[in-house]
mmCIF file of C-alpha atoms and ligand atoms in Angstrom:
data_model
loop_
_atom_site.group_PDB
_atom_site.id
_atom_site.type_symbol
_atom_site.label_atom_id
_atom_site.label_comp_id
_atom_site.label_asym_id
_atom_site.label_seq_id
_atom_site.Cartn_x
_atom_site.Cartn_y
_atom_site.Cartn_z
ATOM 1 C CA MET A 1 1.643 -11.796 -11.309
ATOM 2 C CA THR A 2 4.887 -10.322 -10.588
ATOM 3 C CA GLN A 3 5.389 -10.090 -6.493
ATOM 4 C CA ALA A 4 5.471 -6.499 -4.725
ATOM 5 C CA ILE A 5 8.694 -5.179 -3.933
ATOM 6 C CA ARG A 6 9.048 -4.739 -0.191
ATOM 7 C CA ASN A 7 12.453 -5.044 0.949
ATOM 8 C CA VAL A 8 15.298 -2.896 -0.873
ATOM 9 C CA MET A 9 18.588 -3.212 -0.110
ATOM 10 C CA ILE A 10 20.532 -0.076 -1.886
ATOM 11 C CA ILE A 11 24.708 -0.563 -2.468
ATOM 12 C CA GLY A 12 26.469 2.788 -2.523
ATOM 13 C CA ALA A 13 23.762 4.559 -0.872
ATOM 14 C CA SER A 14 25.710 7.830 0.613
ATOM 15 C CA GLY A 15 27.248 8.576 -3.314
ATOM 16 C CA THR A 16 27.134 11.484 -5.255
ATOM 17 C CA ILE A 17 24.324 9.677 -7.051
ATOM 18 C CA GLY A 18 22.773 7.017 -4.424
ATOM 19 C CA SER A 19 22.222 9.220 -1.579
ATOM 20 C CA HIS A 20 19.673 10.907 -3.753
ATOM 21 C CA ILE A 21 18.152 7.492 -4.609
ATOM 22 C CA PHE A 22 18.387 6.431 -0.733
ATOM 23 C CA LYS A 23 16.498 9.616 0.000
ATOM 24 C CA ALA A 24 13.753 9.093 -2.484
ATOM 25 C CA ILE A 25 13.356 5.625 -1.509
ATOM 26 C CA VAL A 26 13.352 6.343 2.398
ATOM 27 C CA ASP A 27 10.611 9.527 1.741
ATOM 28 C CA SER A 28 8.746 7.369 -0.560
ATOM 29 C CA GLY A 29 7.694 5.182 2.727
ATOM 30 C CA LYS A 30 6.947 1.843 0.295
ATOM 31 C CA PHE A 31 9.902 -0.189 1.705
ATOM 32 C CA ASN A 32 11.834 -1.375 4.147
ATOM 33 C CA VAL A 33 15.374 -0.039 3.383
ATOM 34 C CA ALA A 34 18.599 -1.656 4.463
ATOM 35 C CA VAL A 35 22.196 -0.488 2.921
ATOM 36 C CA LEU A 36 25.467 -2.366 2.156
ATOM 37 C CA SER A 37 28.464 -0.815 3.028
ATOM 38 C CA ARG A 38 31.989 -1.716 2.767
ATOM 39 C CA PRO A 39 33.633 -2.292 6.336
ATOM 40 C CA GLU A 40 35.832 0.582 5.968
ATOM 41 C CA SER A 41 33.413 3.028 4.933
ATOM 42 C CA THR A 42 33.005 6.110 7.214
ATOM 43 C CA ASN A 43 29.323 6.809 6.021
ATOM 44 C CA THR A 44 26.491 6.938 8.367
ATOM 45 C CA TYR A 45 22.814 6.722 8.007
ATOM 46 C CA PRO A 46 19.989 7.653 10.003
ATOM 47 C CA ALA A 47 18.943 5.556 12.700
ATOM 48 C CA GLY A 48 16.440 2.803 12.253
ATOM 49 C CA ILE A 49 18.141 1.962 8.792
ATOM 50 C CA LYS A 50 19.540 -1.195 8.695
ATOM 51 C CA VAL A 51 23.446 -1.005 7.499
ATOM 52 C CA VAL A 52 24.893 -4.536 6.510
ATOM 53 C CA THR A 53 28.687 -4.361 6.180
ATOM 54 C CA SER A 54 30.553 -6.762 3.171
ATOM 55 C CA ASP A 55 34.222 -7.374 2.010
ATOM 56 C CA TYR A 56 32.633 -7.856 -1.223
ATOM 57 C CA SER A 57 33.256 -12.058 -0.516
ATOM 58 C CA GLU A 58 30.430 -14.264 -2.495
ATOM 59 C CA THR A 59 29.287 -15.439 1.405
ATOM 60 C CA SER A 60 29.252 -11.881 2.696
ATOM 61 C CA LEU A 61 26.971 -11.055 -0.078
ATOM 62 C CA VAL A 62 24.639 -13.799 -0.227
ATOM 63 C CA ALA A 63 23.965 -13.552 3.243
ATOM 64 C CA ALA A 64 23.803 -9.411 3.046
ATOM 65 C CA PHE A 65 20.940 -9.960 0.424
ATOM 66 C CA LYS A 66 18.919 -12.687 1.818
ATOM 67 C CA GLY A 67 15.360 -11.850 2.544
ATOM 68 C CA GLN A 68 15.668 -8.508 -0.034
ATOM 69 C CA ASP A 69 13.038 -8.462 -2.768
ATOM 70 C CA ALA A 70 15.414 -5.886 -4.632
ATOM 71 C CA VAL A 71 19.049 -4.353 -4.768
ATOM 72 C CA VAL A 72 19.572 -1.160 -5.990
ATOM 73 C CA SER A 73 23.322 -0.467 -7.116
ATOM 74 C CA ALA A 74 24.567 2.904 -7.350
ATOM 75 C CA LEU A 75 27.936 1.638 -7.049
ATOM 76 C CA GLY A 76 30.532 4.481 -8.683
ATOM 77 C CA ALA A 77 33.232 4.135 -10.888
ATOM 78 C CA ALA A 78 35.541 2.517 -8.138
ATOM 79 C CA GLY A 79 33.651 -0.143 -7.508
ATOM 80 C CA LEU A 80 31.516 -1.035 -10.847
ATOM 81 C CA ALA A 81 33.714 -3.807 -11.943
ATOM 82 C CA GLN A 82 32.498 -5.238 -8.369
ATOM 83 C CA GLU A 83 28.967 -5.463 -9.977
ATOM 84 C CA PRO A 84 29.097 -9.227 -11.586
ATOM 85 C CA LYS A 85 29.766 -10.365 -8.470
ATOM 86 C CA VAL A 86 26.955 -8.466 -6.805
ATOM 87 C CA ILE A 87 24.911 -9.834 -9.378
ATOM 88 C CA ASP A 88 26.022 -13.730 -8.874
ATOM 89 C CA ALA A 89 25.455 -13.275 -5.301
ATOM 90 C CA CYS A 90 21.779 -11.984 -5.584
ATOM 91 C CA VAL A 91 20.980 -14.604 -8.073
ATOM 92 C CA LYS A 92 22.115 -17.024 -5.038
ATOM 93 C CA ALA A 93 20.287 -15.278 -2.670
ATOM 94 C CA GLY A 94 16.784 -15.283 -4.269
ATOM 95 C CA VAL A 95 16.636 -11.290 -4.920
ATOM 96 C CA LYS A 96 13.987 -10.556 -7.474
ATOM 97 C CA ARG A 97 15.222 -7.506 -8.696
ATOM 98 C CA PHE A 98 18.238 -5.657 -9.398
ATOM 99 C CA LEU A 99 18.991 -2.360 -10.623
ATOM 100 C CA PRO A 100 22.499 -1.859 -11.971
ATOM 101 C CA GLY A 101 24.536 1.217 -11.569
ATOM 102 C CA GLU A 102 23.269 3.338 -14.473
ATOM 103 C CA TYR A 103 21.610 6.542 -13.738
ATOM 104 C CA SER A 104 23.736 8.370 -16.523
ATOM 105 C CA CYS A 105 24.231 8.625 -20.408
ATOM 106 C CA ASP A 106 23.404 5.253 -22.490
ATOM 107 C CA ALA A 107 26.305 2.530 -22.419
ATOM 108 C CA ARG A 108 24.258 0.709 -25.204
ATOM 109 C CA ASN A 109 25.493 3.314 -27.567
ATOM 110 C CA ALA A 110 28.141 2.074 -28.954
ATOM 111 C CA LYS A 111 30.093 5.286 -29.639
ATOM 112 C CA THR A 112 29.605 6.203 -25.794
ATOM 113 C CA ALA A 113 31.029 2.998 -24.477
ATOM 114 C CA ALA A 114 33.782 3.111 -27.206
ATOM 115 C CA LEU A 115 34.695 6.526 -25.666
ATOM 116 C CA ILE A 116 34.298 6.192 -22.236
ATOM 117 C CA PRO A 117 35.820 2.963 -20.347
ATOM 118 C CA VAL A 118 33.007 2.941 -17.679
ATOM 119 C CA PHE A 119 30.562 2.818 -20.085
ATOM 120 C CA ALA A 120 31.603 -0.122 -21.563
ATOM 121 C CA VAL A 121 31.843 -1.707 -18.166
ATOM 122 C CA LYS A 122 28.024 -0.970 -17.513
ATOM 123 C CA ALA A 123 27.387 -2.680 -21.240
ATOM 124 C CA GLN A 124 29.278 -5.476 -19.935
ATOM 125 C CA THR A 125 27.278 -6.137 -16.859
ATOM 126 C CA ALA A 126 24.456 -5.324 -18.697
ATOM 127 C CA GLU A 127 24.989 -8.667 -20.649
ATOM 128 C CA HIS A 128 25.910 -10.642 -17.685
ATOM 129 C CA LEU A 129 22.542 -9.105 -15.682
ATOM 130 C CA LYS A 130 20.305 -10.250 -19.141
ATOM 131 C CA ALA A 131 22.360 -14.103 -18.380
ATOM 132 C CA GLN A 132 20.917 -13.998 -14.936
ATOM 133 C CA GLU A 133 16.783 -13.652 -16.604
ATOM 134 C CA SER A 134 16.657 -17.408 -16.958
ATOM 135 C CA LYS A 135 17.530 -17.882 -13.230
ATOM 136 C CA GLY A 136 15.030 -16.062 -11.567
ATOM 137 C CA LEU A 137 16.821 -12.193 -11.152
ATOM 138 C CA THR A 138 14.743 -9.576 -13.215
ATOM 139 C CA TRP A 139 16.316 -6.488 -13.618
ATOM 140 C CA THR A 140 15.929 -3.098 -14.980
ATOM 141 C CA SER A 141 18.394 -0.244 -16.012
ATOM 142 C CA VAL A 142 17.629 3.396 -15.375
ATOM 143 C CA ILE A 143 19.019 5.839 -18.357
ATOM 144 C CA THR A 144 18.611 9.317 -16.994
ATOM 145 C CA GLY A 145 21.383 11.582 -19.112
ATOM 146 C CA PRO A 146 23.434 14.183 -16.918
ATOM 147 C CA ALA A 147 22.445 14.873 -13.731
ATOM 148 C CA PHE A 148 21.228 19.154 -14.683
ATOM 149 C CA ASP A 149 20.751 20.226 -11.522
ATOM 150 C CA MET A 150 24.113 18.952 -9.800
ATOM 151 C CA GLY A 151 26.178 19.720 -13.317
ATOM 152 C CA LEU A 152 24.665 23.408 -13.383
ATOM 153 C CA GLN A 153 27.019 23.994 -10.643
ATOM 154 C CA PHE A 154 30.172 23.520 -12.211
ATOM 155 C CA GLY A 155 29.463 23.345 -16.016
ATOM 156 C CA LEU A 156 28.824 19.560 -16.680
ATOM 157 C CA VAL A 157 26.789 20.279 -19.753
ATOM 158 C CA GLY A 158 28.083 23.526 -20.604
ATOM 159 C CA PHE A 159 26.328 25.944 -18.165
ATOM 160 C CA ASN A 160 27.875 27.548 -14.667
ATOM 161 C CA ILE A 161 25.077 28.935 -12.910
ATOM 162 C CA ASN A 162 27.824 30.693 -10.569
ATOM 163 C CA THR A 163 29.929 32.167 -13.047
ATOM 164 C CA LYS A 164 27.196 32.782 -15.563
ATOM 165 C CA GLU A 165 29.280 31.000 -18.306
ATOM 166 C CA ALA A 166 27.914 29.230 -20.865
ATOM 167 C CA LEU A 167 30.152 26.607 -23.345
ATOM 168 C CA ILE A 168 28.100 25.731 -26.604
ATOM 169 C CA PHE A 169 28.723 23.528 -28.874
ATOM 170 C CA ASP A 170 28.351 22.678 -32.375
ATOM 171 C CA GLY A 171 25.885 26.154 -32.820
ATOM 172 C CA GLY A 172 23.901 24.613 -29.749
ATOM 173 C CA ASN A 173 20.702 23.138 -31.412
ATOM 174 C CA LYS A 174 21.413 19.651 -30.446
ATOM 175 C CA ALA A 175 18.526 18.216 -28.193
ATOM 176 C CA PHE A 176 19.624 16.216 -25.200
ATOM 177 C CA SER A 177 18.062 14.662 -22.178
ATOM 178 C CA VAL A 178 18.724 15.214 -18.733
ATOM 179 C CA SER A 179 17.502 14.966 -14.835
ATOM 180 C CA ASN A 180 17.505 16.601 -12.034
ATOM 181 C CA LEU A 181 19.151 14.386 -8.819
ATOM 182 C CA SER A 182 15.257 14.042 -7.617
ATOM 183 C CA GLN A 183 13.909 12.772 -10.846
ATOM 184 C CA ILE A 184 16.803 10.030 -10.872
ATOM 185 C CA GLY A 185 15.177 8.877 -7.140
ATOM 186 C CA ASN A 186 11.842 9.613 -8.414
ATOM 187 C CA ALA A 187 12.269 7.276 -11.389
ATOM 188 C CA VAL A 188 14.249 4.647 -8.968
ATOM 189 C CA VAL A 189 10.993 4.371 -6.737
ATOM 190 C CA ALA A 190 8.808 4.062 -9.601
ATOM 191 C CA VAL A 191 10.366 1.263 -10.722
ATOM 192 C CA LEU A 192 10.594 -0.498 -7.756
ATOM 193 C CA SER A 193 6.405 0.293 -7.265
ATOM 194 C CA LYS A 194 5.725 -0.995 -10.911
ATOM 195 C CA PRO A 195 7.681 -4.206 -11.117
ATOM 196 C CA GLU A 196 5.956 -6.253 -13.567
ATOM 197 C CA GLU A 197 5.873 -3.175 -16.190
ATOM 198 C CA THR A 198 9.612 -2.645 -15.711
ATOM 199 C CA ALA A 199 10.984 -5.919 -15.186
ATOM 200 C CA ASN A 200 13.743 -6.703 -17.670
ATOM 201 C CA LYS A 201 13.980 -3.382 -19.297
ATOM 202 C CA VAL A 202 15.766 -0.341 -20.263
ATOM 203 C CA ILE A 203 14.228 2.687 -18.607
ATOM 204 C CA TYR A 204 14.854 5.918 -20.124
ATOM 205 C CA VAL A 205 13.344 9.158 -18.398
ATOM 206 C CA ASP A 206 14.157 12.800 -18.040
ATOM 207 C CA SER A 207 13.354 15.958 -16.538
ATOM 208 C CA PHE A 208 13.374 17.784 -19.907
ATOM 209 C CA THR A 209 14.897 17.537 -23.023
ATOM 210 C CA ALA A 210 16.214 20.669 -24.758
ATOM 211 C CA THR A 211 18.703 22.602 -26.437
ATOM 212 C CA GLN A 212 21.739 24.201 -25.299
ATOM 213 C CA ASN A 213 20.594 27.206 -26.654
ATOM 214 C CA GLU A 214 17.000 26.755 -25.335
ATOM 215 C CA ILE A 215 18.631 26.159 -22.108
ATOM 216 C CA LEU A 216 20.983 28.974 -22.332
ATOM 217 C CA ALA A 217 17.715 31.322 -23.449
ATOM 218 C CA GLU A 218 15.818 30.177 -20.452
ATOM 219 C CA LEU A 219 18.853 30.331 -17.919
ATOM 220 C CA GLU A 220 19.344 34.616 -19.212
ATOM 221 C CA LYS A 221 15.655 35.107 -18.647
ATOM 222 C CA ALA A 222 15.361 33.573 -15.056
ATOM 223 C CA THR A 223 18.791 35.866 -14.499
ATOM 224 C CA ASP A 224 17.992 38.900 -16.317
ATOM 225 C CA GLY A 225 20.981 39.457 -18.272
ATOM 226 C CA LYS A 226 23.134 37.919 -20.893
ATOM 227 C CA TRP A 227 25.681 35.211 -20.004
ATOM 228 C CA LYS A 228 29.493 35.082 -21.188
ATOM 229 C CA VAL A 229 29.313 32.647 -24.269
ATOM 230 C CA THR A 230 32.389 30.529 -25.357
ATOM 231 C CA GLU A 231 31.807 28.652 -28.762
ATOM 232 C CA SER A 232 33.488 25.542 -29.100
ATOM 233 C CA THR A 233 32.739 21.820 -30.825
ATOM 234 C CA THR A 234 32.427 18.390 -29.718
ATOM 235 C CA GLU A 235 35.463 17.246 -32.207
ATOM 236 C CA ALA A 236 37.736 19.796 -30.908
ATOM 237 C CA ALA A 237 36.067 18.590 -26.892
ATOM 238 C CA LYS A 238 37.046 15.032 -27.964
ATOM 239 C CA LYS A 239 40.276 15.821 -29.736
ATOM 240 C CA GLU A 240 41.642 17.587 -26.406
ATOM 241 C CA GLY A 241 39.737 15.406 -24.063
ATOM 242 C CA GLU A 242 40.904 12.184 -25.158
ATOM 243 C CA PRO A 243 44.691 12.536 -24.309
ATOM 244 C CA LEU A 244 43.635 14.433 -21.068
ATOM 245 C CA PHE A 245 41.445 11.400 -19.828
ATOM 246 C CA ALA A 246 44.224 9.178 -20.735
ATOM 247 C CA LYS A 247 46.607 10.742 -18.332
ATOM 248 C CA GLY A 248 43.865 9.969 -15.776
ATOM 249 C CA ASP A 249 43.014 14.063 -15.765
ATOM 250 C CA LEU A 250 39.509 14.470 -14.794
ATOM 251 C CA ALA A 251 39.250 17.543 -16.848
ATOM 252 C CA GLY A 252 39.637 14.932 -19.559
ATOM 253 C CA LEU A 253 36.471 12.943 -18.406
ATOM 254 C CA PHE A 254 34.337 15.884 -18.393
ATOM 255 C CA LEU A 255 35.197 17.045 -21.934
ATOM 256 C CA LEU A 256 34.535 13.048 -23.148
ATOM 257 C CA LEU A 257 30.943 13.656 -21.267
ATOM 258 C CA LYS A 258 30.194 16.659 -23.048
ATOM 259 C CA VAL A 259 30.862 14.927 -26.467
ATOM 260 C CA ILE A 260 28.666 12.047 -25.431
ATOM 261 C CA THR A 261 25.898 14.604 -24.130
ATOM 262 C CA LEU A 262 26.081 17.080 -26.565
ATOM 263 C CA GLY A 263 27.625 15.131 -29.851
ATOM 264 C CA GLU A 264 25.854 13.260 -32.889
ATOM 265 C CA GLY A 265 25.079 9.658 -32.790
ATOM 266 C CA TYR A 266 25.703 9.048 -29.076
ATOM 267 C CA GLY A 267 21.668 8.345 -28.198
ATOM 268 C CA SER A 268 21.340 11.131 -25.701
ATOM 269 C CA ASP A 269 18.193 12.579 -26.986
ATOM 270 C CA PHE A 270 15.768 10.054 -25.272
ATOM 271 C CA THR A 271 12.839 11.808 -27.012
ATOM 272 C CA ARG A 272 13.840 10.894 -30.547
ATOM 273 C CA ASP A 273 13.097 7.249 -30.346
ATOM 274 C CA ALA A 274 10.153 7.807 -28.197
ATOM 275 C CA VAL A 275 11.698 6.019 -25.575
ATOM 276 C CA LEU A 276 10.743 7.820 -22.405
ATOM 277 C CA SER A 277 9.119 6.011 -19.681
ATOM 278 C CA ASN A 278 8.044 9.654 -17.945
ATOM 279 C CA GLU A 279 4.374 9.222 -18.269
ATOM 280 C CA LYS A 280 4.068 5.302 -17.730
ATOM 281 C CA LEU A 281 6.100 5.530 -14.535
ATOM 282 C CA GLY A 282 4.212 8.898 -13.233
ATOM 283 C CA LEU A 283 7.594 10.850 -12.752
ATOM 284 C CA PRO A 284 6.469 14.513 -12.233
ATOM 285 C CA ASN A 285 6.846 17.680 -14.341
ATOM 286 C CA GLN A 286 10.722 19.070 -14.028
ATOM 287 C CA SER A 287 10.193 20.820 -17.578
ATOM 288 C CA LEU A 288 13.358 23.354 -18.101
ATOM 289 C CA PRO A 289 11.368 26.545 -16.869
ATOM 290 C CA LEU A 290 10.708 24.428 -13.628
ATOM 291 C CA THR A 291 13.992 23.273 -13.031
ATOM 292 C CA ILE A 292 15.534 26.927 -14.109
ATOM 293 C CA ALA A 293 13.373 28.450 -11.678
ATOM 294 C CA ALA A 294 14.306 26.313 -8.713
ATOM 295 C CA ALA A 295 17.626 26.496 -9.488
ATOM 296 C CA VAL A 296 17.972 30.338 -9.650
ATOM 297 C CA ALA A 297 15.870 30.575 -6.338
ATOM 298 C CA GLY A 298 18.520 28.258 -5.118
ATOM 299 C CA LYS A 299 16.275 25.391 -4.330
ATOM 300 C CA SER A 300 15.966 21.816 -5.430
ATOM 301 C CA ILE A 301 13.466 20.940 -7.588
HETATM 302 N N1 NAP B 1 23.746 11.137 -14.216
HETATM 303 C C1 NAP B 1 24.882 12.303 -13.955
HETATM 304 O O1 NAP B 1 25.507 13.093 -14.062
HETATM 305 C C2 NAP B 1 25.901 11.298 -12.970
HETATM 306 C C3 NAP B 1 26.961 11.504 -11.857
HETATM 307 C C4 NAP B 1 27.803 11.015 -11.324
HETATM 308 C C5 NAP B 1 27.605 9.320 -11.197
HETATM 309 N N2 NAP B 1 26.664 8.750 -12.086
HETATM 310 C C6 NAP B 1 26.485 7.616 -12.097
HETATM 311 O O2 NAP B 1 25.882 7.141 -11.078
HETATM 312 C C7 NAP B 1 26.289 6.058 -10.405
HETATM 313 C C8 NAP B 1 26.998 6.124 -9.144
HETATM 314 O O3 NAP B 1 28.010 7.021 -9.060
HETATM 315 P P1 NAP B 1 28.511 7.971 -8.370
HETATM 316 O O4 NAP B 1 29.616 8.778 -8.787
HETATM 317 O O5 NAP B 1 27.199 8.689 -7.344
HETATM 318 O O6 NAP B 1 29.369 6.742 -6.755
HETATM 319 P P2 NAP B 1 30.217 7.156 -5.821
HETATM 320 O O7 NAP B 1 29.692 8.689 -5.363
HETATM 321 O O8 NAP B 1 31.711 7.476 -6.438
HETATM 322 O O9 NAP B 1 30.281 5.973 -5.189
HETATM 323 C C9 NAP B 1 29.469 5.433 -4.572
HETATM 324 C C10 NAP B 1 29.669 4.461 -3.356
HETATM 325 O O10 NAP B 1 30.115 3.044 -3.850
HETATM 326 C C11 NAP B 1 30.806 2.109 -2.806
HETATM 327 N N3 NAP B 1 31.718 1.652 -3.280
HETATM 328 C C12 NAP B 1 31.715 0.346 -3.311
HETATM 329 N N4 NAP B 1 33.109 -0.231 -3.535
HETATM 330 C C13 NAP B 1 33.871 1.298 -3.704
HETATM 331 C C14 NAP B 1 34.892 1.159 -3.745
HETATM 332 N N5 NAP B 1 35.987 0.070 -4.270
HETATM 333 N N6 NAP B 1 35.567 2.420 -4.031
HETATM 334 C C15 NAP B 1 35.248 3.378 -3.914
HETATM 335 N N7 NAP B 1 33.624 3.492 -3.547
HETATM 336 C C16 NAP B 1 33.180 2.046 -3.606
HETATM 337 C C17 NAP B 1 31.257 3.157 -1.628
HETATM 338 O O11 NAP B 1 29.840 3.162 -0.795
HETATM 339 P P3 NAP B 1 30.509 2.818 0.744
HETATM 340 O O12 NAP B 1 31.429 3.764 0.936
HETATM 341 O O13 NAP B 1 29.259 2.600 1.431
HETATM 342 O O14 NAP B 1 30.872 1.388 0.370
HETATM 343 C C18 NAP B 1 30.383 4.899 -2.316
HETATM 344 O O15 NAP B 1 30.105 5.683 -1.425
HETATM 345 C C19 NAP B 1 26.987 5.194 -11.612
HETATM 346 O O16 NAP B 1 26.626 4.412 -12.349
HETATM 347 C C20 NAP B 1 27.734 6.587 -12.211
HETATM 348 O O17 NAP B 1 28.088 6.262 -13.436
HETATM 349 C C21 NAP B 1 26.029 9.550 -12.922
#
């Protein structure tokens, strides 16, 4: 019988995704929450949250993790290379569960890992993590697809609710899985609440899985009018995105993220192989119509 998780330390708790994970964990009221932060970090936390600073040396990490049942990493691209060190410190400190910085597209897909290096880093970390199972550390990787409500503000998966513009790829009929920011938090809370069922597993969740054409139809219905639509292909996005990304241009990264989400063979439809864990985890319904209705009303779901 796996012991319940009570003490949880979050790394990157003020980050783009980590702040939503932090909120969900705190709001659940189920855990004693602590945060690990760098000494130079200027992020602040509500009173009552224990904040431990670490320069990521082994000694400081092990000391920080002592007494924690679970460590949830939401390290961003700049910090992800630190994760193997963090994992080793978890083993030394006797932490029972580690959640690596995932919450995105599936790094286990070879095409995804080959196209965007951060996913190759995540895949390597996943291997390192598996190798610790015999040392008593269990793990759960939470795969969510792109953050839909966040991305709707700037066209992450082709839709910009502020300009009512849509960029449709390859005809718009490929299904892909996405999660709203709150659903990412819900999934992490559910994993921590069900340690036995989620031990040493890759967990796939979504808010909804739909095609670009289905999303566009719902957006046009909810906003009462036609959007400006531009057609493109994932092949063209890849061709344009790769050299831009190689030069360090973020526009290139956003094109490549569209390729791994909307292109064929990148494992972005989590319903295809019936791998979704929403029901098992008891996640709330965040269907396409519910999500769009909230977004149009300027609310978060
Ligand atoms: N699904 C999506 O659409 C989506 C979008 C964005 C990110 N993600 C994923 O979510 C995870 C978190 O990414 P994020 O973008 O949310 O992270 P982020 O905001 O870039 O950074 C999170 C935190 O990492 C900590 N950190 C540790 N070492 C650092 C370093 N050397 N430089 C900068 N920060 C460092 C910082 O916390 P302190 O200041 O407290 O130390 C920072 O606030 C990643 O796995 C990422 O791939 C998913």
